[in-house]
Amino acid sequence: VFDHPAFDDHEQVVFCSDAETGLRAIIAIHDTRLGPALGGCRMWAYGSSGEAVTDALRLSRGMTYKNSLAGLDLGGGKSVIIGDPGRDKTPALLAAFGRHVETLGGRYTTAEDVGISTEDMEQVATATSHARGTPATGLGDPSPYTALGILSGIKAALAHRTGSDEIAGRRIVLQGLGHVGWHLADLLAKEKARLVVADVDASTAERAEAAFGAERAEADSAHRIEADVFAPCALGAGLNARTIPELGAGIVAGAANNQLATEADGERLMARGVLYAPDYAINAGGVISIALSKPGGDDTAVMERVTAIGETLRQIFVRADADGLPTDVVADAIARERLERAGARADPL
Ligand code: NAI
């Protein structure tokens, strides 16, 4: 039986290998109705090739929704390289991956993701013109733009909930102070938020405490702290049946991908009266900068588009209230409506 779910949902899935460098990768193109696919490349020590395929299919579908909701004329795709980034990554392997991307003739454009840095993407770009997220193709590291989009989303959520988007004096809990969380803390501190910071890495939390005059909290209980906003900026699945009843903030708005552990958790948040900024709507600043930035440092156009994330969220919140639906369900509906209006798929080669 030919019943693999990819046949129902994905346009094209490519297995890539290179004997010389040991490359094993999968490129998944989910949907190109809005344009050629754009999505990062993840390197991860998957336990099996089946796991890698599942991840590539899930992530590429996610990019279709994210790019659609961000208003980009780009489809959804993603790639995964199977291997331990600390041990198996070599310039030759990255270039071999780039050669595979090049064979797709622009139907898929790659960029950095978990396990793949900006410098790694520069190696990939030695073998393909369809790699972005490097200083040569645009503004480089997308994290500051992701953080800016989160700020804009937090303001939209505050405005919706309280009638004012003023950050000064609001208590905001940041869980995870990595690339995005650190930039976000900086932006919020400049607007005089009362910050609470938490990171599994104690030294990072200590540095943030000192740098931003923040209060420090334990990583595993940060979600319980009473605050105006909880901003998860670490890993996914943090909103689940255990944590949602314990939430101490009325708004959840942060950068982490896949924040809801299951579909039921969007409902759970709504039932608890928590306003949730859907993850892929609020964290699209990075992909917007990757898609639209040009080399040379002028980021005015990108900043405008990233700041518009606030308006997208406002629309989601208003429609969710009107229809009595969870915000994540409304985000999916808006993304799907734009895809359906777009019609035809991009020409295969
Ligand atoms: P990162 O790896 O630089 O930072 C993550 C931070 O979270 C680290 O400081 C880590 O110690 C900390 N952490 C890990 N587990 C934690 C826990 N249980 N509690 C508290 N802290 C914990 O990652 P980055 O780039 O800042 O991304 C953060 C999240 O945002 C990820 O989920 C990522 O997928 C998502 N994202 C990032 C974008 C970007 O532009 N970098 C774009 C869109 C989404």
Coordinates of C-alpha atoms and ligand atoms in Angstrom, one line a residue:
V1 CA 0.0 0.0 0.0
F2 CA 1.2 3.4 -0.9
D3 CA 0.0 5.1 2.2
H4 CA 2.8 7.3 3.4
P5 CA 1.3 10.6 4.7
A6 CA 3.8 12.6 2.7
F7 CA 2.0 11.6 -0.5
D8 CA -1.2 13.4 0.7
D9 CA 0.5 16.5 2.0
H10 CA 3.9 17.2 0.5
E11 CA 4.9 18.2 -3.1
Q12 CA 8.4 16.8 -3.0
V13 CA 10.7 15.0 -0.6
V14 CA 14.3 14.4 -1.5
F15 CA 16.8 12.0 0.1
C16 CA 20.3 13.3 -0.3
S17 CA 23.6 11.5 0.3
D18 CA 27.2 11.9 -0.4
A19 CA 29.6 9.0 0.1
E20 CA 32.7 11.1 0.4
T21 CA 31.6 13.3 3.2
G22 CA 29.0 11.0 4.9
L23 CA 26.2 13.4 4.2
R24 CA 22.7 12.1 4.8
A25 CA 20.0 14.7 4.5
I26 CA 16.4 15.1 3.6
I27 CA 14.9 18.1 1.9
A28 CA 11.1 18.4 2.2
I29 CA 9.1 20.8 0.0
H30 CA 5.6 21.0 1.4
D31 CA 3.7 23.6 -0.6
T32 CA 4.8 26.2 -3.3
R33 CA 1.4 27.8 -4.0
L34 CA 2.7 31.1 -2.7
G35 CA 6.1 30.8 -4.2
P36 CA 9.3 28.8 -4.0
A37 CA 9.9 27.1 -0.7
L38 CA 12.0 28.8 2.1
G39 CA 12.9 27.2 5.3
G40 CA 16.0 26.4 7.4
C41 CA 18.3 23.5 7.6
R42 CA 18.4 21.6 10.9
M43 CA 21.3 19.3 11.9
W44 CA 20.4 16.8 14.6
A45 CA 21.6 13.4 15.8
Y46 CA 18.3 11.7 14.9
G47 CA 17.9 8.2 16.3
S48 CA 16.7 6.8 12.9
S49 CA 16.1 7.9 9.3
G50 CA 12.4 7.5 10.0
E51 CA 12.6 10.1 12.8
A52 CA 14.5 12.5 10.5
V53 CA 11.8 12.1 7.8
T54 CA 9.0 12.8 10.3
D55 CA 10.8 15.9 11.5
A56 CA 11.4 17.2 8.0
L57 CA 7.8 16.7 7.0
R58 CA 6.5 18.3 10.2
L59 CA 8.9 21.3 10.0
S60 CA 8.3 21.9 6.3
R61 CA 4.5 22.0 6.8
G62 CA 5.1 24.5 9.6
M63 CA 7.0 26.7 7.3
T64 CA 4.1 26.8 4.8
Y65 CA 1.9 28.2 7.5
K66 CA 4.5 30.5 8.9
N67 CA 5.4 32.1 5.5
S68 CA 1.8 32.4 4.6
L69 CA 0.8 34.1 7.8
A70 CA 3.8 36.4 7.6
G71 CA 2.5 37.6 4.2
L72 CA 5.6 36.4 2.3
D73 CA 5.3 35.2 -1.3
L74 CA 7.1 32.0 -0.4
G75 CA 6.1 28.4 0.1
G76 CA 7.1 26.0 2.9
G77 CA 10.1 23.7 3.0
K78 CA 12.7 22.6 5.4
S79 CA 15.8 20.3 5.4
V80 CA 17.4 18.1 8.0
I81 CA 21.0 16.8 8.0
I82 CA 21.3 13.6 10.1
G83 CA 24.3 13.9 12.4
D84 CA 25.7 15.4 15.6
P85 CA 26.5 19.0 14.8
G86 CA 29.3 19.0 17.4
R87 CA 31.0 15.9 15.9
D88 CA 29.9 15.3 12.3
K89 CA 29.8 18.8 10.8
T90 CA 32.6 19.6 8.3
P91 CA 32.9 22.3 5.6
A92 CA 32.9 19.5 3.0
L93 CA 29.7 18.0 4.3
L94 CA 28.0 21.4 4.3
A95 CA 29.1 22.0 0.7
A96 CA 27.8 18.6 -0.3
F97 CA 24.5 19.6 1.2
G98 CA 24.6 22.9 -0.8
R99 CA 25.1 20.9 -4.0
H100 CA 21.9 19.0 -3.4
V101 CA 20.0 22.2 -2.7
E102 CA 21.4 23.6 -6.0
T103 CA 20.0 20.6 -7.9
L104 CA 16.5 21.8 -7.0
G105 CA 17.0 25.0 -9.1
G106 CA 15.5 27.4 -6.6
R107 CA 12.4 25.5 -5.7
Y108 CA 13.9 25.3 -2.2
T109 CA 16.0 28.0 -0.5
T110 CA 17.8 27.0 2.7
A111 CA 19.0 29.0 5.8
E112 CA 20.2 28.4 9.3
D113 CA 18.3 26.5 12.0
V114 CA 19.0 24.4 15.1
G115 CA 22.6 23.0 14.8
I116 CA 23.4 25.2 11.7
S117 CA 25.0 28.6 12.3
T118 CA 25.4 31.6 10.1
E119 CA 29.0 30.5 9.4
D120 CA 27.8 27.0 8.4
M121 CA 25.4 28.6 6.0
E122 CA 28.3 30.4 4.4
Q123 CA 29.9 27.0 3.7
V124 CA 26.6 25.7 2.2
A125 CA 26.5 28.9 0.1
T126 CA 29.8 28.0 -1.5
A127 CA 27.9 25.3 -3.5
T128 CA 24.5 26.9 -4.1
S129 CA 23.0 30.3 -4.8
H130 CA 19.9 29.2 -2.9
A131 CA 21.2 29.7 0.6
R132 CA 20.2 32.7 2.8
G133 CA 20.7 34.1 6.2
T134 CA 24.4 35.0 5.6
P135 CA 25.9 38.5 5.5
A136 CA 26.5 38.1 1.8
T137 CA 22.8 37.6 1.1
G138 CA 21.3 39.9 3.6
L139 CA 21.5 40.9 7.3
G140 CA 23.0 37.7 8.6
D141 CA 21.8 36.5 12.0
P142 CA 18.0 36.6 12.1
S143 CA 17.7 36.6 16.0
P144 CA 17.5 40.4 16.5
Y145 CA 14.6 40.6 14.1
T146 CA 12.9 37.6 15.7
A147 CA 13.2 39.5 19.0
L148 CA 11.8 42.7 17.5
G149 CA 8.8 40.8 16.2
I150 CA 8.2 39.3 19.7
L151 CA 8.3 42.8 21.2
S152 CA 5.8 44.0 18.7
G153 CA 3.6 40.9 19.5
I154 CA 3.9 41.5 23.2
K155 CA 2.7 45.0 22.7
A156 CA -0.3 43.8 20.6
A157 CA -1.2 41.3 23.3
L158 CA -1.0 44.0 26.1
A159 CA -3.1 46.4 24.0
H160 CA -5.7 43.7 23.4
R161 CA -5.9 42.7 27.0
T162 CA -5.4 46.0 28.8
G163 CA -6.1 48.7 26.3
S164 CA -2.5 50.0 26.4
D165 CA 0.7 48.7 24.8
E166 CA 2.9 50.5 27.3
I167 CA 5.8 48.2 28.3
A168 CA 7.1 50.4 31.1
G169 CA 6.4 48.9 34.5
R170 CA 5.0 45.6 33.2
R171 CA 6.3 42.4 34.7
I172 CA 7.6 40.2 32.0
V173 CA 9.1 36.7 32.6
L174 CA 11.7 35.5 30.0
Q175 CA 12.4 31.8 29.9
G176 CA 15.6 31.2 27.9
L177 CA 18.2 33.9 27.2
G178 CA 19.9 32.6 24.1
H179 CA 20.1 34.4 20.8
V180 CA 16.5 35.6 20.8
G181 CA 15.8 35.9 24.5
W182 CA 18.9 38.0 25.1
H183 CA 18.0 40.5 22.4
L184 CA 14.4 40.6 23.6
A185 CA 15.5 41.2 27.2
D186 CA 17.6 44.1 25.9
L187 CA 14.6 45.6 24.0
L188 CA 12.3 45.2 27.0
A189 CA 14.8 46.7 29.4
K190 CA 15.2 49.7 27.2
E191 CA 11.4 50.2 27.5
K192 CA 11.6 49.9 31.3
A193 CA 9.9 46.5 31.8
R194 CA 10.3 44.8 35.1
L195 CA 12.1 41.7 33.9
V196 CA 12.3 38.2 35.5
V197 CA 14.9 36.0 33.7
A198 CA 15.3 32.2 33.8
D199 CA 17.7 29.9 32.0
V200 CA 18.8 26.3 32.6
D201 CA 22.4 27.7 32.2
A202 CA 22.9 29.5 35.6
S203 CA 25.7 31.6 34.3
T204 CA 23.6 33.0 31.5
A205 CA 20.8 33.8 33.9
E206 CA 23.3 35.5 36.2
R207 CA 24.7 37.6 33.3
A208 CA 21.2 38.7 32.3
E209 CA 20.3 39.6 35.9
A210 CA 23.3 41.9 36.0
A211 CA 23.0 43.3 32.4
F212 CA 19.3 44.1 32.6
G213 CA 18.8 44.7 36.3
A214 CA 16.4 41.7 36.3
E215 CA 15.1 39.4 38.9
R216 CA 16.2 35.8 38.5
A217 CA 14.0 32.7 38.6
E218 CA 14.4 29.0 38.4
A219 CA 14.0 27.7 34.8
D220 CA 11.5 24.9 35.6
S221 CA 9.2 27.1 37.6
A222 CA 9.4 30.4 35.6
H223 CA 5.9 29.8 34.1
R224 CA 4.3 30.0 37.6
I225 CA 5.5 33.5 38.3
E226 CA 2.8 36.1 38.6
A227 CA 3.4 38.6 35.8
D228 CA 1.8 40.4 33.0
V229 CA 3.5 38.4 30.3
F230 CA 5.3 35.0 30.1
A231 CA 7.7 34.9 27.2
P232 CA 9.0 31.3 26.5
C233 CA 12.2 31.7 24.5
A234 CA 13.7 28.3 25.0
L235 CA 12.4 25.0 23.7
G236 CA 9.0 23.8 22.5
A237 CA 6.1 21.9 24.2
G238 CA 6.3 24.1 27.3
L239 CA 2.6 24.7 27.3
N240 CA 0.9 21.5 28.3
A241 CA -1.6 19.9 30.6
R242 CA 0.7 20.3 33.6
T243 CA 2.0 23.8 33.1
I244 CA -1.1 25.6 31.8
P245 CA -3.1 25.3 35.1
E246 CA 0.0 26.7 36.8
L247 CA 0.6 29.8 34.6
G248 CA 1.0 33.0 36.5
A249 CA 0.6 35.4 33.6
G250 CA -2.5 36.3 31.6
I251 CA -0.5 36.5 28.3
V252 CA 1.9 34.0 26.7
A253 CA 4.0 35.6 24.0
G254 CA 7.4 34.3 23.2
A255 CA 9.8 33.0 20.6
A256 CA 9.9 29.3 21.2
N257 CA 8.7 27.1 18.3
N258 CA 6.0 24.5 18.9
Q259 CA 5.0 25.9 22.3
L260 CA 1.8 23.8 22.5
A261 CA 2.5 20.2 23.4
T262 CA -0.8 19.1 21.8
E263 CA -3.7 20.6 19.9
A264 CA -5.8 20.5 23.1
D265 CA -3.5 23.0 24.7
G266 CA -4.8 25.9 22.7
E267 CA -8.2 25.1 24.0
R268 CA -6.8 24.8 27.5
L269 CA -5.2 28.2 27.4
M270 CA -8.5 29.8 26.1
A271 CA -10.5 28.1 28.9
R272 CA -8.1 29.5 31.5
G273 CA -8.5 33.0 30.0
V274 CA -4.9 33.2 28.9
L275 CA -4.2 35.2 25.8
Y276 CA -1.8 33.1 23.7
A277 CA 0.2 34.7 20.8
P278 CA 0.5 31.7 18.4
D279 CA 4.2 30.8 18.2
Y280 CA 4.7 30.8 14.4
A281 CA 2.8 34.1 14.1
I282 CA 4.9 36.0 16.7
N283 CA 8.3 34.5 15.9
A284 CA 8.2 35.2 12.1
G285 CA 10.7 38.1 12.4
G286 CA 13.6 35.8 11.6
V287 CA 12.2 34.3 8.5
I288 CA 11.0 37.8 7.4
S289 CA 14.5 39.1 7.7
I290 CA 16.0 36.1 5.9
A291 CA 13.4 36.4 3.1
L292 CA 13.5 40.2 2.5
S293 CA 16.8 41.5 3.6
K294 CA 19.5 42.6 1.2
P295 CA 23.2 42.9 1.8
G296 CA 24.5 46.3 2.9
G297 CA 22.9 46.8 6.2
D298 CA 19.8 48.9 5.4
D299 CA 17.1 47.1 7.3
T300 CA 14.3 49.7 7.2
A301 CA 12.0 47.6 5.0
V302 CA 12.6 44.5 7.1
M303 CA 11.9 46.4 10.3
E304 CA 8.6 47.6 9.0
R305 CA 7.5 44.1 8.0
V306 CA 8.7 42.7 11.3
T307 CA 6.8 45.3 13.3
A308 CA 3.7 44.5 11.3
I309 CA 3.6 41.2 13.2
G310 CA 1.8 43.2 15.9
E311 CA -1.0 44.0 13.5
T312 CA -1.3 40.3 12.4
L313 CA -1.7 39.3 16.0
R314 CA -4.2 42.0 16.7
Q315 CA -6.4 40.5 13.8
I316 CA -5.9 37.0 15.2
F317 CA -7.0 38.1 18.7
V318 CA -10.1 40.0 17.5
R319 CA -11.2 37.1 15.3
A320 CA -10.6 34.6 18.1
D321 CA -12.8 36.6 20.4
A322 CA -15.5 37.1 17.8
D323 CA -15.6 33.4 16.8
G324 CA -14.9 32.0 20.3
L325 CA -11.9 30.0 19.0
P326 CA -8.4 29.4 20.4
T327 CA -5.9 31.9 18.8
D328 CA -3.8 29.0 17.3
V329 CA -6.8 27.7 15.4
V330 CA -7.5 31.2 14.0
A331 CA -3.9 31.6 13.0
D332 CA -4.0 28.3 11.0
A333 CA -7.3 29.4 9.4
I334 CA -5.9 32.7 8.2
A335 CA -2.7 31.0 6.9
R336 CA -4.9 28.4 5.0
E337 CA -7.2 31.1 3.5
R338 CA -4.2 32.9 2.0
L339 CA -2.9 29.6 0.5
E340 CA -6.3 28.8 -1.0
R341 CA -6.5 32.2 -2.6
A342 CA -3.0 31.7 -4.1
G343 CA -4.2 28.8 -6.2
A344 CA -1.6 27.1 -8.4
R345 CA 1.7 25.5 -7.4
A346 CA 5.0 26.9 -8.6
D347 CA 6.1 25.1 -11.8
P348 CA 8.1 22.0 -11.2
L349 CA 11.4 22.0 -13.0
Ligands
NAI1 P1 19.3 29.4 21.7 O1 19.7 28.0 21.6 O2 20.3 30.5 21.3 O3 18.8 29.8 23.1 C1 18.0 29.0 23.9 C2 18.3 29.3 25.4 O4 17.3 28.7 26.2 C3 19.6 28.9 25.9 O5 20.2 30.0 26.6 C4 19.4 27.7 26.8 O6 20.3 27.6 27.9 C5 18.0 28.1 27.3 N1 17.2 26.9 27.7 C6 17.1 25.7 27.2 N2 16.1 25.0 27.9 C7 15.6 25.8 28.8 C8 14.6 25.6 29.8 N3 14.0 24.5 30.0 N4 14.3 26.7 30.6 C9 15.0 27.9 30.5 N5 16.0 28.1 29.6 C10 16.3 27.0 28.8 O7 18.0 29.5 20.8 P2 17.4 30.8 20.1 O8 17.9 31.0 18.7 O9 17.4 32.0 21.0 O10 15.9 30.3 19.9 C11 15.0 30.2 21.0 C12 13.7 29.7 20.6 O11 13.1 30.5 19.6 C13 13.8 28.3 19.9 O12 12.6 27.5 20.3 C14 13.8 28.6 18.4 O13 13.3 27.5 17.7 C15 12.9 29.7 18.4 N6 13.1 30.6 17.2 C16 14.3 31.2 17.0 C17 14.5 32.1 15.9 C18 15.8 32.8 15.7 O14 15.8 33.8 14.9 N7 16.8 32.4 16.4 C19 13.4 32.3 14.9 C20 12.1 31.7 15.3 C21 12.0 30.8 16.4

